[in-house]
């Protein structure tokens, strides 16, 4: 991928505003929630009673729900892969403590709590084969993945805007389902994680908005390119021992669709929201290629809806190695 020198200038321009982004979209570490705040405290005499109550509260959670929760946890635990992708962007220098490196490190630190919290909850629940889950986590990090952005920050910010919205939606839905099943502790856990994801989505959307204001044609082309490739979920290469890459994710995705946690229609709804948030239909000062990209993007949701209408969710039963 050949990048124009303007991307460096634009990244410096946006990076100069990083102090305000950090203050608005991330929380101070000392006052932020930590996993220990939401889990039984092993230093207290009531610890085992609390664990027993936790385990009893998970009994009504369905098989598909547990599979989706494990898949979400593995996705969150693969954070090292995501950080390594971001620090390789054009305009980011790891050896400098500039605005972009401060953002990436602080964002990573907030995101890191999600996997820690969900992992410990699943361990205490007694419903998960932890070793099998840990094997899948190690595979996902070791295998890595290609999200189709290269080193381009414009494409990366399109991806992260979409992905943070998708994870927010997924965690909100799992929170609702947990509450309906009487598992209020897990509902709260998924809820606080979802809130983080929404703040992060707003940040990445703001990055795109600032870039669109100064380099609209190139950003529009980056948006078009990412949507033509389709936004690949971080768990796309999810796998279990003895299972080929792609197969486990396919079953995980089917379970999420059966539950209504994340569906094909949700993908389209998120695209609609980004088109509206960035006011894509009204962006001006585009070159010819940028105008064609804008027209493609504005027509895309309806095209995807026609495809979605023909999509059926498989009811194929699958036995995940993760579920005890």
mmCIF file of C-alpha atoms in Angstrom:
data_model
loop_
_atom_site.group_PDB
_atom_site.id
_atom_site.type_symbol
_atom_site.label_atom_id
_atom_site.label_comp_id
_atom_site.label_asym_id
_atom_site.label_seq_id
_atom_site.Cartn_x
_atom_site.Cartn_y
_atom_site.Cartn_z
ATOM 1 C CA UNK A 1 0.000 0.000 0.000
ATOM 2 C CA UNK A 2 1.474 3.342 -1.056
ATOM 3 C CA UNK A 3 0.750 6.146 1.391
ATOM 4 C CA UNK A 4 0.960 9.811 0.524
ATOM 5 C CA UNK A 5 3.091 12.062 2.669
ATOM 6 C CA UNK A 6 -0.054 13.968 3.669
ATOM 7 C CA UNK A 7 -1.006 11.210 6.102
ATOM 8 C CA UNK A 8 1.981 12.079 8.259
ATOM 9 C CA UNK A 9 0.920 15.729 8.300
ATOM 10 C CA UNK A 10 -2.673 14.837 9.132
ATOM 11 C CA UNK A 11 -1.628 12.455 11.912
ATOM 12 C CA UNK A 12 0.517 15.189 13.432
ATOM 13 C CA UNK A 13 -2.401 17.620 13.146
ATOM 14 C CA UNK A 14 -4.834 15.289 14.932
ATOM 15 C CA UNK A 15 -2.169 14.184 17.421
ATOM 16 C CA UNK A 16 -1.767 17.769 18.612
ATOM 17 C CA UNK A 17 -5.300 17.536 20.024
ATOM 18 C CA UNK A 18 -4.592 14.319 21.916
ATOM 19 C CA UNK A 19 -4.683 15.823 25.399
ATOM 20 C CA UNK A 20 -8.341 16.739 24.911
ATOM 21 C CA UNK A 21 -9.124 13.300 23.443
ATOM 22 C CA UNK A 22 -7.498 11.536 26.395
ATOM 23 C CA UNK A 23 -9.432 13.662 28.875
ATOM 24 C CA UNK A 24 -12.775 13.212 27.109
ATOM 25 C CA UNK A 25 -12.705 9.558 26.126
ATOM 26 C CA UNK A 26 -10.566 7.775 28.734
ATOM 27 C CA UNK A 27 -10.865 7.726 32.532
ATOM 28 C CA UNK A 28 -8.211 8.383 35.221
ATOM 29 C CA UNK A 29 -6.640 5.108 36.317
ATOM 30 C CA UNK A 30 -6.921 5.742 40.052
ATOM 31 C CA UNK A 31 -10.669 6.299 39.899
ATOM 32 C CA UNK A 32 -11.518 3.825 37.145
ATOM 33 C CA UNK A 33 -13.224 0.502 37.913
ATOM 34 C CA UNK A 34 -11.024 -2.565 38.193
ATOM 35 C CA UNK A 35 -11.971 -6.272 37.890
ATOM 36 C CA UNK A 36 -11.617 -6.733 41.654
ATOM 37 C CA UNK A 37 -14.474 -4.267 42.193
ATOM 38 C CA UNK A 38 -16.917 -6.605 40.436
ATOM 39 C CA UNK A 39 -15.820 -10.042 41.652
ATOM 40 C CA UNK A 40 -15.789 -11.952 44.962
ATOM 41 C CA UNK A 41 -12.953 -10.813 47.230
ATOM 42 C CA UNK A 42 -10.656 -13.724 48.137
ATOM 43 C CA UNK A 43 -9.399 -11.854 51.226
ATOM 44 C CA UNK A 44 -12.843 -11.935 52.859
ATOM 45 C CA UNK A 45 -14.335 -14.750 54.903
ATOM 46 C CA UNK A 46 -17.449 -14.597 52.722
ATOM 47 C CA UNK A 47 -15.455 -15.410 49.558
ATOM 48 C CA UNK A 48 -16.599 -19.033 49.160
ATOM 49 C CA UNK A 49 -20.220 -18.117 49.827
ATOM 50 C CA UNK A 50 -19.978 -15.403 47.173
ATOM 51 C CA UNK A 51 -18.454 -17.843 44.690
ATOM 52 C CA UNK A 52 -21.248 -20.313 45.368
ATOM 53 C CA UNK A 53 -23.829 -17.602 44.729
ATOM 54 C CA UNK A 54 -22.008 -16.636 41.524
ATOM 55 C CA UNK A 55 -22.060 -20.231 40.299
ATOM 56 C CA UNK A 56 -25.744 -20.655 41.117
ATOM 57 C CA UNK A 57 -26.559 -17.456 39.210
ATOM 58 C CA UNK A 58 -25.031 -18.832 35.990
ATOM 59 C CA UNK A 59 -27.067 -22.055 35.901
ATOM 60 C CA UNK A 60 -29.840 -20.591 33.757
ATOM 61 C CA UNK A 61 -27.459 -19.234 31.123
ATOM 62 C CA UNK A 62 -27.933 -21.206 27.887
ATOM 63 C CA UNK A 63 -25.270 -23.216 26.075
ATOM 64 C CA UNK A 64 -25.180 -20.699 23.212
ATOM 65 C CA UNK A 65 -24.862 -17.867 25.724
ATOM 66 C CA UNK A 66 -21.858 -19.470 27.422
ATOM 67 C CA UNK A 67 -20.221 -20.121 24.041
ATOM 68 C CA UNK A 68 -20.686 -16.487 23.024
ATOM 69 C CA UNK A 69 -19.401 -15.223 26.372
ATOM 70 C CA UNK A 70 -16.288 -17.380 26.057
ATOM 71 C CA UNK A 71 -15.728 -16.186 22.487
ATOM 72 C CA UNK A 72 -16.114 -12.571 23.614
ATOM 73 C CA UNK A 73 -13.618 -13.187 26.410
ATOM 74 C CA UNK A 74 -11.035 -14.719 24.085
ATOM 75 C CA UNK A 75 -11.462 -11.769 21.741
ATOM 76 C CA UNK A 76 -10.832 -9.337 24.605
ATOM 77 C CA UNK A 77 -7.832 -11.355 25.791
ATOM 78 C CA UNK A 78 -6.154 -11.098 22.374
ATOM 79 C CA UNK A 79 -5.420 -7.439 23.095
ATOM 80 C CA UNK A 80 -1.637 -7.700 22.438
ATOM 81 C CA UNK A 81 -2.409 -8.322 18.767
ATOM 82 C CA UNK A 82 -4.563 -5.223 18.488
ATOM 83 C CA UNK A 83 -2.013 -2.945 20.140
ATOM 84 C CA UNK A 84 0.777 -4.251 17.918
ATOM 85 C CA UNK A 85 -1.361 -3.396 14.885
ATOM 86 C CA UNK A 86 -1.998 0.183 16.014
ATOM 87 C CA UNK A 87 1.591 1.014 16.928
ATOM 88 C CA UNK A 88 2.651 0.038 13.404
ATOM 89 C CA UNK A 89 0.538 2.777 11.794
ATOM 90 C CA UNK A 90 2.085 5.537 9.732
ATOM 91 C CA UNK A 91 2.485 8.552 12.008
ATOM 92 C CA UNK A 92 3.101 6.551 15.199
ATOM 93 C CA UNK A 93 6.604 6.314 16.662
ATOM 94 C CA UNK A 94 6.995 3.898 19.564
ATOM 95 C CA UNK A 95 10.191 5.483 20.840
ATOM 96 C CA UNK A 96 8.477 8.835 21.301
ATOM 97 C CA UNK A 97 6.007 9.639 24.064
ATOM 98 C CA UNK A 98 3.930 11.718 21.668
ATOM 99 C CA UNK A 99 0.155 12.018 21.540
ATOM 100 C CA UNK A 100 -0.511 8.894 19.512
ATOM 101 C CA UNK A 101 1.621 6.592 21.650
ATOM 102 C CA UNK A 102 0.017 8.006 24.788
ATOM 103 C CA UNK A 103 -3.416 7.274 23.311
ATOM 104 C CA UNK A 104 -2.557 3.733 22.226
ATOM 105 C CA UNK A 105 -1.019 2.824 25.587
ATOM 106 C CA UNK A 106 -3.835 4.367 27.621
ATOM 107 C CA UNK A 107 -6.515 2.794 25.395
ATOM 108 C CA UNK A 108 -4.785 -0.575 25.711
ATOM 109 C CA UNK A 109 -4.638 -0.226 29.487
ATOM 110 C CA UNK A 110 -8.398 0.393 29.674
ATOM 111 C CA UNK A 111 -9.216 -2.439 27.279
ATOM 112 C CA UNK A 112 -6.948 -4.859 29.151
ATOM 113 C CA UNK A 113 -9.345 -4.864 32.113
ATOM 114 C CA UNK A 114 -12.108 -6.421 30.019
ATOM 115 C CA UNK A 115 -10.396 -9.743 29.388
ATOM 116 C CA UNK A 116 -9.136 -9.913 32.968
ATOM 117 C CA UNK A 117 -12.635 -9.428 34.353
ATOM 118 C CA UNK A 118 -14.439 -11.857 32.056
ATOM 119 C CA UNK A 119 -11.711 -14.493 32.418
ATOM 120 C CA UNK A 120 -11.944 -14.484 36.210
ATOM 121 C CA UNK A 121 -15.728 -14.593 36.144
ATOM 122 C CA UNK A 122 -15.727 -17.594 33.825
ATOM 123 C CA UNK A 123 -13.131 -19.338 35.982
ATOM 124 C CA UNK A 124 -15.255 -18.852 39.100
ATOM 125 C CA UNK A 125 -18.460 -19.885 37.298
ATOM 126 C CA UNK A 126 -17.375 -23.514 37.057
ATOM 127 C CA UNK A 127 -19.094 -23.826 33.688
ATOM 128 C CA UNK A 128 -16.044 -23.484 31.463
ATOM 129 C CA UNK A 129 -13.158 -25.745 30.470
ATOM 130 C CA UNK A 130 -10.574 -23.090 31.205
ATOM 131 C CA UNK A 131 -7.660 -24.909 29.624
ATOM 132 C CA UNK A 132 -9.490 -25.280 26.322
ATOM 133 C CA UNK A 133 -10.390 -21.586 26.424
ATOM 134 C CA UNK A 134 -6.810 -20.614 27.232
ATOM 135 C CA UNK A 135 -5.540 -22.708 24.320
ATOM 136 C CA UNK A 136 -7.876 -20.820 21.977
ATOM 137 C CA UNK A 137 -6.666 -17.502 23.405
ATOM 138 C CA UNK A 138 -3.051 -18.428 22.820
ATOM 139 C CA UNK A 139 -3.838 -19.573 19.300
ATOM 140 C CA UNK A 140 -5.616 -16.296 18.483
ATOM 141 C CA UNK A 141 -2.642 -14.231 19.661
ATOM 142 C CA UNK A 142 -0.041 -16.513 18.067
ATOM 143 C CA UNK A 143 -1.870 -16.764 14.730
ATOM 144 C CA UNK A 144 -2.499 -13.029 14.478
ATOM 145 C CA UNK A 145 -4.822 -11.681 11.819
ATOM 146 C CA UNK A 146 -4.996 -9.271 8.923
ATOM 147 C CA UNK A 147 -7.738 -6.662 9.324
ATOM 148 C CA UNK A 148 -7.080 -5.228 5.872
ATOM 149 C CA UNK A 149 -5.774 -1.851 6.985
ATOM 150 C CA UNK A 150 -2.049 -2.203 6.429
ATOM 151 C CA UNK A 151 -0.160 0.620 8.103
ATOM 152 C CA UNK A 152 -2.751 3.181 7.052
ATOM 153 C CA UNK A 153 -4.190 5.147 10.008
ATOM 154 C CA UNK A 154 -7.262 6.168 7.988
ATOM 155 C CA UNK A 155 -8.255 2.544 7.408
ATOM 156 C CA UNK A 156 -7.352 1.623 10.979
ATOM 157 C CA UNK A 157 -9.642 4.289 12.396
ATOM 158 C CA UNK A 158 -12.511 3.161 10.165
ATOM 159 C CA UNK A 159 -11.955 -0.360 11.477
ATOM 160 C CA UNK A 160 -11.730 0.606 15.150
ATOM 161 C CA UNK A 161 -14.779 2.896 14.910
ATOM 162 C CA UNK A 162 -16.857 0.027 13.542
ATOM 163 C CA UNK A 163 -15.363 -2.611 15.809
ATOM 164 C CA UNK A 164 -15.780 -0.664 19.036
ATOM 165 C CA UNK A 165 -19.440 -0.091 18.164
ATOM 166 C CA UNK A 166 -19.861 -3.815 17.457
ATOM 167 C CA UNK A 167 -18.302 -4.852 20.774
ATOM 168 C CA UNK A 168 -20.420 -2.296 22.612
ATOM 169 C CA UNK A 169 -23.527 -3.798 21.065
ATOM 170 C CA UNK A 170 -22.450 -7.369 21.798
ATOM 171 C CA UNK A 171 -21.675 -6.648 25.450
ATOM 172 C CA UNK A 172 -24.930 -4.701 25.907
ATOM 173 C CA UNK A 173 -26.891 -7.622 24.532
ATOM 174 C CA UNK A 174 -25.096 -10.166 26.742
ATOM 175 C CA UNK A 175 -25.785 -7.865 29.710
ATOM 176 C CA UNK A 176 -29.507 -7.867 28.914
ATOM 177 C CA UNK A 177 -29.653 -11.641 28.456
ATOM 178 C CA UNK A 178 -27.761 -12.216 31.724
ATOM 179 C CA UNK A 179 -30.219 -10.009 33.596
ATOM 180 C CA UNK A 180 -33.161 -11.897 32.076
ATOM 181 C CA UNK A 181 -31.579 -15.161 33.273
ATOM 182 C CA UNK A 182 -31.251 -13.790 36.811
ATOM 183 C CA UNK A 183 -27.473 -13.325 36.655
ATOM 184 C CA UNK A 184 -27.325 -9.701 37.768
ATOM 185 C CA UNK A 185 -23.618 -9.753 38.598
ATOM 186 C CA UNK A 186 -22.691 -10.805 35.068
ATOM 187 C CA UNK A 187 -25.156 -8.290 33.666
ATOM 188 C CA UNK A 188 -23.336 -5.511 35.505
ATOM 189 C CA UNK A 189 -19.965 -6.825 34.304
ATOM 190 C CA UNK A 190 -21.035 -6.837 30.667
ATOM 191 C CA UNK A 191 -22.622 -3.424 31.137
ATOM 192 C CA UNK A 192 -19.508 -1.678 32.422
ATOM 193 C CA UNK A 193 -17.436 -3.216 29.627
ATOM 194 C CA UNK A 194 -19.990 -2.026 27.077
ATOM 195 C CA UNK A 195 -19.732 1.508 28.471
ATOM 196 C CA UNK A 196 -15.960 1.482 27.931
ATOM 197 C CA UNK A 197 -16.424 0.288 24.353
ATOM 198 C CA UNK A 198 -18.838 3.130 23.589
ATOM 199 C CA UNK A 199 -16.432 5.771 24.897
ATOM 200 C CA UNK A 200 -13.685 4.251 22.773
ATOM 201 C CA UNK A 201 -15.956 4.144 19.720
ATOM 202 C CA UNK A 202 -16.681 7.848 20.158
ATOM 203 C CA UNK A 203 -12.946 8.543 20.255
ATOM 204 C CA UNK A 204 -12.152 6.705 17.045
ATOM 205 C CA UNK A 205 -15.155 8.268 15.338
ATOM 206 C CA UNK A 206 -13.818 11.657 16.411
ATOM 207 C CA UNK A 207 -10.431 10.844 14.854
ATOM 208 C CA UNK A 208 -12.194 10.071 11.559
ATOM 209 C CA UNK A 209 -14.230 13.281 11.751
ATOM 210 C CA UNK A 210 -11.119 15.385 12.252
ATOM 211 C CA UNK A 211 -9.360 13.685 9.351
ATOM 212 C CA UNK A 212 -12.435 13.996 7.111
ATOM 213 C CA UNK A 213 -12.375 17.747 7.714
ATOM 214 C CA UNK A 214 -8.843 18.164 6.337
ATOM 215 C CA UNK A 215 -8.411 15.232 3.938
ATOM 216 C CA UNK A 216 -11.938 14.244 2.860
ATOM 217 C CA UNK A 217 -11.190 12.435 -0.405
ATOM 218 C CA UNK A 218 -8.538 10.150 1.031
ATOM 219 C CA UNK A 219 -10.624 9.352 4.100
ATOM 220 C CA UNK A 220 -13.669 8.641 1.927
ATOM 221 C CA UNK A 221 -11.605 6.272 -0.218
ATOM 222 C CA UNK A 222 -10.316 4.533 2.908
ATOM 223 C CA UNK A 223 -13.889 4.100 4.180
ATOM 224 C CA UNK A 224 -14.986 2.680 0.827
ATOM 225 C CA UNK A 225 -12.056 0.270 0.736
ATOM 226 C CA UNK A 226 -12.738 -1.069 4.234
ATOM 227 C CA UNK A 227 -16.417 -1.644 3.502
ATOM 228 C CA UNK A 228 -15.624 -3.423 0.232
ATOM 229 C CA UNK A 229 -13.312 -5.730 2.156
ATOM 230 C CA UNK A 230 -15.901 -6.002 4.948
ATOM 231 C CA UNK A 231 -14.994 -5.417 8.577
ATOM 232 C CA UNK A 232 -13.447 -8.676 9.754
ATOM 233 C CA UNK A 233 -14.171 -9.442 13.396
ATOM 234 C CA UNK A 234 -11.077 -9.810 15.641
ATOM 235 C CA UNK A 235 -12.187 -13.358 16.467
ATOM 236 C CA UNK A 236 -12.293 -14.344 12.788
ATOM 237 C CA UNK A 237 -9.284 -16.654 13.248
ATOM 238 C CA UNK A 238 -10.646 -18.154 16.468
ATOM 239 C CA UNK A 239 -9.918 -21.882 16.729
ATOM 240 C CA UNK A 240 -9.815 -24.835 19.083
ATOM 241 C CA UNK A 241 -7.385 -27.734 19.308
ATOM 242 C CA UNK A 242 -7.729 -29.902 16.223
ATOM 243 C CA UNK A 243 -10.074 -27.475 14.480
ATOM 244 C CA UNK A 244 -9.149 -25.504 11.371
ATOM 245 C CA UNK A 245 -9.018 -21.714 11.442
ATOM 246 C CA UNK A 246 -12.418 -20.295 10.595
ATOM 247 C CA UNK A 247 -14.539 -23.240 11.696
ATOM 248 C CA UNK A 248 -14.763 -22.289 15.366
ATOM 249 C CA UNK A 249 -15.543 -18.669 14.485
ATOM 250 C CA UNK A 250 -18.304 -19.800 12.156
ATOM 251 C CA UNK A 251 -20.004 -21.749 14.958
ATOM 252 C CA UNK A 252 -19.411 -18.885 17.403
ATOM 253 C CA UNK A 253 -20.999 -16.458 14.938
ATOM 254 C CA UNK A 254 -23.988 -18.770 14.449
ATOM 255 C CA UNK A 255 -24.527 -18.921 18.215
ATOM 256 C CA UNK A 256 -24.349 -15.118 18.451
ATOM 257 C CA UNK A 257 -26.941 -14.784 15.683
ATOM 258 C CA UNK A 258 -29.276 -17.351 17.264
ATOM 259 C CA UNK A 259 -29.126 -15.382 20.508
ATOM 260 C CA UNK A 260 -29.521 -12.059 18.727
ATOM 261 C CA UNK A 261 -26.277 -10.813 20.306
ATOM 262 C CA UNK A 262 -24.743 -9.777 16.986
ATOM 263 C CA UNK A 263 -26.473 -10.374 13.661
ATOM 264 C CA UNK A 264 -26.077 -9.607 9.978
ATOM 265 C CA UNK A 265 -28.692 -6.890 10.386
ATOM 266 C CA UNK A 266 -26.646 -5.340 13.199
ATOM 267 C CA UNK A 267 -23.684 -4.999 10.815
ATOM 268 C CA UNK A 268 -25.884 -2.960 8.486
ATOM 269 C CA UNK A 269 -27.316 -0.881 11.330
ATOM 270 C CA UNK A 270 -23.807 0.021 12.510
ATOM 271 C CA UNK A 271 -22.849 1.051 8.984
ATOM 272 C CA UNK A 272 -25.960 3.254 8.850
ATOM 273 C CA UNK A 273 -24.966 4.886 12.130
ATOM 274 C CA UNK A 274 -21.461 5.703 10.875
ATOM 275 C CA UNK A 275 -22.795 7.180 7.644
ATOM 276 C CA UNK A 276 -25.044 9.397 9.758
ATOM 277 C CA UNK A 277 -22.444 10.286 12.415
ATOM 278 C CA UNK A 278 -19.913 11.341 9.794
ATOM 279 C CA UNK A 279 -22.620 12.963 7.649
ATOM 280 C CA UNK A 280 -21.155 11.143 4.657
ATOM 281 C CA UNK A 281 -23.913 12.169 2.253
ATOM 282 C CA UNK A 282 -23.102 15.847 2.788
ATOM 283 C CA UNK A 283 -19.282 15.712 2.608
ATOM 284 C CA UNK A 284 -17.990 18.140 -0.010
ATOM 285 C CA UNK A 285 -14.605 19.120 -1.466
ATOM 286 C CA UNK A 286 -14.174 15.600 -2.830
ATOM 287 C CA UNK A 287 -12.268 14.693 -5.948
ATOM 288 C CA UNK A 288 -13.917 12.454 -8.554
ATOM 289 C CA UNK A 289 -12.779 9.247 -6.873
ATOM 290 C CA UNK A 290 -13.957 10.541 -3.498
ATOM 291 C CA UNK A 291 -17.400 11.351 -4.913
ATOM 292 C CA UNK A 292 -17.718 7.869 -6.372
ATOM 293 C CA UNK A 293 -16.680 6.410 -3.011
ATOM 294 C CA UNK A 294 -19.287 8.514 -1.207
ATOM 295 C CA UNK A 295 -22.009 7.366 -3.629
ATOM 296 C CA UNK A 296 -20.976 3.736 -3.147
ATOM 297 C CA UNK A 297 -21.110 4.054 0.630
ATOM 298 C CA UNK A 298 -24.511 5.747 0.661
ATOM 299 C CA UNK A 299 -25.994 2.960 -1.486
ATOM 300 C CA UNK A 300 -24.309 0.125 0.404
ATOM 301 C CA UNK A 301 -26.771 -0.405 3.323
ATOM 302 C CA UNK A 302 -29.680 -1.159 0.995
ATOM 303 C CA UNK A 303 -27.545 -3.546 -1.024
ATOM 304 C CA UNK A 304 -26.552 -5.368 2.160
ATOM 305 C CA UNK A 305 -30.170 -5.530 3.338
ATOM 306 C CA UNK A 306 -31.172 -7.354 0.172
ATOM 307 C CA UNK A 307 -28.442 -9.911 0.826
ATOM 308 C CA UNK A 308 -29.368 -10.204 4.512
ATOM 309 C CA UNK A 309 -32.962 -11.020 3.661
ATOM 310 C CA UNK A 310 -31.753 -14.223 2.007
ATOM 311 C CA UNK A 311 -29.441 -15.196 4.876
ATOM 312 C CA UNK A 312 -30.555 -17.975 7.188
ATOM 313 C CA UNK A 313 -29.020 -18.673 10.596
ATOM 314 C CA UNK A 314 -28.006 -22.337 10.916
ATOM 315 C CA UNK A 315 -29.439 -24.331 13.812
ATOM 316 C CA UNK A 316 -26.592 -26.812 13.577
ATOM 317 C CA UNK A 317 -25.655 -28.071 17.035
ATOM 318 C CA UNK A 318 -21.953 -27.752 17.802
ATOM 319 C CA UNK A 319 -20.088 -28.918 20.869
ATOM 320 C CA UNK A 320 -17.479 -26.339 21.855
ATOM 321 C CA UNK A 321 -14.457 -27.636 23.732
ATOM 322 C CA UNK A 322 -14.732 -24.578 25.986
ATOM 323 C CA UNK A 323 -17.955 -25.555 27.725
ATOM 324 C CA UNK A 324 -17.599 -27.848 30.734
#
